[in-house]
mmCIF file of C-alpha atoms in Angstrom:
data_model
loop_
_atom_site.group_PDB
_atom_site.id
_atom_site.type_symbol
_atom_site.label_atom_id
_atom_site.label_comp_id
_atom_site.label_asym_id
_atom_site.label_seq_id
_atom_site.Cartn_x
_atom_site.Cartn_y
_atom_site.Cartn_z
ATOM 1 C CA UNK Z 94 -92.294 -16.833 -7.031
ATOM 2 C CA UNK Z 95 -91.882 -13.534 -8.937
ATOM 3 C CA UNK Z 96 -91.684 -11.699 -5.626
ATOM 4 C CA UNK Z 97 -88.908 -14.018 -4.396
ATOM 5 C CA UNK Z 98 -86.917 -13.519 -7.620
ATOM 6 C CA UNK Z 99 -87.437 -9.766 -7.288
ATOM 7 C CA UNK Z 100 -86.013 -9.812 -3.765
ATOM 8 C CA UNK Z 101 -83.048 -11.928 -4.842
ATOM 9 C CA UNK Z 102 -82.369 -9.563 -7.730
ATOM 10 C CA UNK Z 103 -82.659 -6.536 -5.424
ATOM 11 C CA UNK Z 104 -80.240 -8.082 -2.894
ATOM 12 C CA UNK Z 105 -77.840 -8.951 -5.714
ATOM 13 C CA UNK Z 106 -77.908 -5.401 -7.132
ATOM 14 C CA UNK Z 107 -77.412 -3.817 -3.711
ATOM 15 C CA UNK Z 108 -74.465 -6.153 -3.064
ATOM 16 C CA UNK Z 109 -72.854 -5.282 -6.403
ATOM 17 C CA UNK Z 110 -73.394 -1.577 -5.748
ATOM 18 C CA UNK Z 111 -71.878 -1.873 -2.244
ATOM 19 C CA UNK Z 112 -68.822 -3.732 -3.494
ATOM 20 C CA UNK Z 113 -68.312 -1.193 -6.256
ATOM 21 C CA UNK Z 114 -68.691 1.689 -3.811
ATOM 22 C CA UNK Z 115 -66.053 0.123 -1.546
ATOM 23 C CA UNK Z 116 -63.575 0.058 -4.440
ATOM 24 C CA UNK Z 117 -64.055 3.735 -5.257
ATOM 25 C CA UNK Z 118 -62.394 6.555 -3.342
ATOM 26 C CA UNK Z 119 -64.252 9.691 -2.323
ATOM 27 C CA UNK Z 120 -63.007 11.521 -5.418
ATOM 28 C CA UNK Z 121 -64.629 8.888 -7.630
ATOM 29 C CA UNK Z 122 -61.379 7.207 -8.681
ATOM 30 C CA UNK Z 123 -60.672 3.544 -8.222
ATOM 31 C CA UNK Z 124 -58.363 2.904 -5.274
ATOM 32 C CA UNK Z 125 -55.011 1.572 -6.397
ATOM 33 C CA UNK Z 126 -53.059 0.000 -3.578
ATOM 34 C CA UNK Z 127 -49.650 -1.440 -4.406
ATOM 35 C CA UNK Z 128 -49.797 -4.970 -3.022
ATOM 36 C CA UNK Z 129 -46.524 -6.904 -3.019
ATOM 37 C CA UNK Z 130 -44.817 -10.039 -1.735
ATOM 38 C CA UNK Z 131 -42.683 -9.199 1.308
ATOM 39 C CA UNK Z 132 -41.038 -12.598 1.825
ATOM 40 C CA UNK Z 133 -37.278 -12.277 2.206
ATOM 41 C CA UNK Z 134 -37.311 -8.550 2.933
ATOM 42 C CA UNK Z 135 -35.525 -7.267 6.047
ATOM 43 C CA UNK Z 136 -38.241 -5.197 7.684
ATOM 44 C CA UNK Z 137 -38.208 -3.187 10.904
ATOM 45 C CA UNK Z 138 -41.452 -2.656 12.785
ATOM 46 C CA UNK Z 139 -42.326 0.915 13.799
ATOM 47 C CA UNK Z 140 -45.319 2.953 14.909
ATOM 48 C CA UNK Z 141 -46.119 6.220 13.142
ATOM 49 C CA UNK Z 142 -46.586 8.961 15.741
ATOM 50 C CA UNK Z 143 -47.029 11.991 13.476
ATOM 51 C CA UNK Z 144 -47.285 12.818 9.772
ATOM 52 C CA UNK Z 145 -45.274 15.833 8.622
ATOM 53 C CA UNK Z 146 -46.185 15.787 4.928
ATOM 54 C CA UNK Z 147 -47.429 13.316 2.350
ATOM 55 C CA UNK Z 148 -43.991 11.716 2.064
ATOM 56 C CA UNK Z 149 -42.533 12.321 5.546
ATOM 57 C CA UNK Z 150 -43.553 11.157 9.011
ATOM 58 C CA UNK Z 151 -42.214 10.522 12.508
ATOM 59 C CA UNK Z 152 -42.107 6.924 13.722
ATOM 60 C CA UNK Z 153 -41.094 5.229 16.925
ATOM 61 C CA UNK Z 154 -38.760 2.273 16.387
ATOM 62 C CA UNK Z 155 -36.522 0.608 18.938
ATOM 63 C CA UNK Z 156 -37.728 2.976 21.643
ATOM 64 C CA UNK Z 157 -36.687 6.144 19.745
ATOM 65 C CA UNK Z 158 -38.491 8.533 17.430
ATOM 66 C CA UNK Z 159 -37.116 9.026 13.920
ATOM 67 C CA UNK Z 160 -38.182 11.282 11.083
ATOM 68 C CA UNK Z 161 -38.761 9.041 8.039
ATOM 69 C CA UNK Z 162 -38.689 10.159 4.389
ATOM 70 C CA UNK Z 163 -40.241 7.796 1.844
ATOM 71 C CA UNK Z 164 -37.799 6.627 -0.830
ATOM 72 C CA UNK Z 165 -38.549 7.103 -4.551
ATOM 73 C CA UNK Z 166 -41.609 9.292 -4.047
ATOM 74 C CA UNK Z 167 -42.320 12.989 -3.854
ATOM 75 C CA UNK Z 168 -45.724 14.370 -2.901
ATOM 76 C CA UNK Z 169 -46.712 17.965 -3.636
ATOM 77 C CA UNK Z 170 -45.753 20.380 -0.870
ATOM 78 C CA UNK Z 171 -48.341 21.182 1.767
ATOM 79 C CA UNK Z 172 -46.319 23.518 3.996
ATOM 80 C CA UNK Z 173 -42.582 23.602 3.164
ATOM 81 C CA UNK Z 174 -40.906 26.902 3.987
ATOM 82 C CA UNK Z 175 -39.815 28.904 0.931
ATOM 83 C CA UNK Z 176 -41.609 26.490 -1.428
ATOM 84 C CA UNK Z 177 -44.987 26.945 -3.116
ATOM 85 C CA UNK Z 178 -47.861 24.717 -2.071
ATOM 86 C CA UNK Z 179 -48.611 22.132 -4.703
ATOM 87 C CA UNK Z 180 -51.857 20.941 -6.217
ATOM 88 C CA UNK Z 181 -53.092 18.054 -3.995
ATOM 89 C CA UNK Z 182 -50.333 18.630 -1.425
ATOM 90 C CA UNK Z 183 -52.762 18.871 1.460
ATOM 91 C CA UNK Z 184 -54.741 15.883 0.157
ATOM 92 C CA UNK Z 185 -51.557 13.769 -0.002
ATOM 93 C CA UNK Z 186 -50.748 14.721 3.586
ATOM 94 C CA UNK Z 187 -54.292 13.887 4.721
ATOM 95 C CA UNK Z 188 -54.177 10.533 2.936
ATOM 96 C CA UNK Z 189 -50.883 9.648 4.626
ATOM 97 C CA UNK Z 190 -52.321 10.721 7.993
ATOM 98 C CA UNK Z 191 -55.423 8.569 7.528
ATOM 99 C CA UNK Z 192 -53.429 5.549 6.415
ATOM 100 C CA UNK Z 193 -50.398 5.721 8.744
ATOM 101 C CA UNK Z 194 -50.798 7.937 11.805
ATOM 102 C CA UNK Z 195 -50.980 5.888 15.018
ATOM 103 C CA UNK Z 196 -50.511 2.658 13.091
ATOM 104 C CA UNK Z 197 -47.903 -0.043 12.872
ATOM 105 C CA UNK Z 198 -45.745 -0.014 9.741
ATOM 106 C CA UNK Z 199 -42.777 -1.988 8.518
ATOM 107 C CA UNK Z 200 -39.710 -0.159 7.220
ATOM 108 C CA UNK Z 201 -37.121 -1.321 4.697
ATOM 109 C CA UNK Z 202 -33.726 0.293 4.081
ATOM 110 C CA UNK Z 203 -32.024 0.631 0.732
ATOM 111 C CA UNK Z 204 -28.323 1.435 0.194
ATOM 112 C CA UNK Z 205 -28.240 4.844 1.912
ATOM 113 C CA UNK Z 206 -29.855 4.852 5.355
ATOM 114 C CA UNK Z 207 -30.162 8.607 6.004
ATOM 115 C CA UNK Z 208 -30.412 11.807 3.984
ATOM 116 C CA UNK Z 209 -28.418 14.987 4.544
ATOM 117 C CA UNK Z 210 -31.075 16.174 7.017
ATOM 118 C CA UNK Z 211 -30.671 13.067 9.187
ATOM 119 C CA UNK Z 212 -34.038 11.603 8.169
ATOM 120 C CA UNK Z 213 -34.309 7.852 7.777
ATOM 121 C CA UNK Z 214 -34.810 6.927 4.125
ATOM 122 C CA UNK Z 215 -37.191 3.980 3.922
ATOM 123 C CA UNK Z 216 -39.657 1.964 1.916
ATOM 124 C CA UNK Z 217 -42.838 1.561 3.958
ATOM 125 C CA UNK Z 218 -45.208 -1.389 4.134
ATOM 126 C CA UNK Z 219 -48.616 -1.535 5.796
ATOM 127 C CA UNK Z 220 -51.179 -4.271 6.375
ATOM 128 C CA UNK Z 221 -48.454 -6.921 6.395
ATOM 129 C CA UNK Z 222 -49.858 -10.432 6.752
ATOM 130 C CA UNK Z 223 -49.073 -13.875 5.400
ATOM 131 C CA UNK Z 224 -46.073 -12.835 3.310
ATOM 132 C CA UNK Z 225 -47.965 -10.005 1.598
ATOM 133 C CA UNK Z 226 -48.231 -6.317 2.306
ATOM 134 C CA UNK Z 227 -49.098 -2.962 0.835
ATOM 135 C CA UNK Z 228 -46.084 -1.035 -0.456
ATOM 136 C CA UNK Z 229 -47.139 2.428 0.693
ATOM 137 C CA UNK Z 230 -44.540 4.257 -1.429
ATOM 138 C CA UNK Z 231 -46.033 2.546 -4.472
ATOM 139 C CA UNK Z 232 -49.597 3.242 -3.410
ATOM 140 C CA UNK Z 233 -48.904 6.994 -3.256
ATOM 141 C CA UNK Z 234 -47.518 6.972 -6.802
ATOM 142 C CA UNK Z 235 -50.081 4.559 -8.233
ATOM 143 C CA UNK Z 236 -52.981 6.560 -6.780
ATOM 144 C CA UNK Z 237 -51.630 9.813 -8.221
ATOM 145 C CA UNK Z 238 -50.789 11.476 -4.907
ATOM 146 C CA UNK Z 239 -47.034 11.408 -5.606
ATOM 147 C CA UNK Z 240 -44.536 11.281 -8.417
ATOM 148 C CA UNK Z 241 -41.383 9.240 -8.870
ATOM 149 C CA UNK Z 242 -38.287 10.966 -7.482
ATOM 150 C CA UNK Z 243 -34.942 9.192 -7.713
ATOM 151 C CA UNK Z 244 -31.973 9.886 -5.491
ATOM 152 C CA UNK Z 245 -29.308 7.266 -6.185
ATOM 153 C CA UNK Z 246 -28.123 4.997 -4.732
ATOM 154 C CA UNK Z 247 -31.621 4.282 -3.298
ATOM 155 C CA UNK Z 248 -33.271 2.920 -6.430
ATOM 156 C CA UNK Z 249 -34.053 -0.711 -5.582
ATOM 157 C CA UNK Z 250 -37.705 -0.488 -6.721
ATOM 158 C CA UNK Z 251 -37.424 2.304 -9.303
ATOM 159 C CA UNK Z 252 -38.690 0.219 -12.226
ATOM 160 C CA UNK Z 253 -41.839 -0.888 -10.375
ATOM 161 C CA UNK Z 254 -42.552 2.659 -9.150
ATOM 162 C CA UNK Z 255 -42.003 3.932 -12.718
ATOM 163 C CA UNK Z 256 -44.596 1.431 -14.017
ATOM 164 C CA UNK Z 257 -47.118 2.601 -11.408
ATOM 165 C CA UNK Z 258 -46.397 6.233 -12.279
ATOM 166 C CA UNK Z 259 -47.032 5.492 -15.963
ATOM 167 C CA UNK Z 260 -50.308 3.816 -15.003
ATOM 168 C CA UNK Z 261 -51.354 6.853 -12.934
ATOM 169 C CA UNK Z 262 -50.295 9.316 -15.651
ATOM 170 C CA UNK Z 263 -52.157 7.415 -18.373
ATOM 171 C CA UNK Z 264 -55.298 7.347 -16.204
ATOM 172 C CA UNK Z 265 -54.797 11.044 -15.292
ATOM 173 C CA UNK Z 266 -55.063 10.228 -11.590
ATOM 174 C CA UNK Z 267 -54.387 12.856 -8.949
ATOM 175 C CA UNK Z 268 -51.398 15.085 -9.682
ATOM 176 C CA UNK Z 269 -51.398 13.991 -13.329
ATOM 177 C CA UNK Z 270 -54.509 16.108 -13.910
ATOM 178 C CA UNK Z 271 -52.365 19.190 -13.296
ATOM 179 C CA UNK Z 272 -48.730 18.156 -12.881
ATOM 180 C CA UNK Z 273 -47.292 21.655 -13.334
ATOM 181 C CA UNK Z 274 -49.402 23.003 -10.457
ATOM 182 C CA UNK Z 275 -48.592 19.965 -8.303
ATOM 183 C CA UNK Z 276 -44.832 20.572 -8.603
ATOM 184 C CA UNK Z 277 -44.496 24.188 -9.740
ATOM 185 C CA UNK Z 278 -40.801 24.494 -8.843
ATOM 186 C CA UNK Z 279 -39.537 21.021 -9.838
ATOM 187 C CA UNK Z 280 -38.785 18.958 -12.924
ATOM 188 C CA UNK Z 281 -40.889 15.796 -13.178
ATOM 189 C CA UNK Z 282 -39.215 12.512 -14.172
ATOM 190 C CA UNK Z 283 -40.770 10.350 -16.891
#
């Protein structure tokens, strides 16, 4: 009987350990995906063909490729010409590659459809199913791989992104460990 209880306890502890390990990222921080209700949103399906940076990628939608810039977020630079590389810039790019490259995403417009460079400005959702999805823009900020960056009139979700940024800052996640090195040439919004 003691042996059976020992085995049950061992299985229980291994299960708890495995579940905990699944919730922790490689850097030891808890993963913080931004899960939201997507009912009622006008979304366009696309496939990400290439990631340019942590906040920019190329996607195929409607038979054409478009460069897409995430709205309300700014990741540290990983390779911009005439700009210094930022702390965690390469990690933000790698995270976006792992999560989006070659995968199906859903895009949502705000007021302004394109920026001055011709890039599509979009909110991005992944793992959409049953009226729910992961708001990738929010995940980048909440996990500490990006900061809030507002460019009116595209501010539909600014208050929610600001809350996630506050959460990340208070927990000192990602860029918030060294915000000045992450964005050495830019002012950071509160």
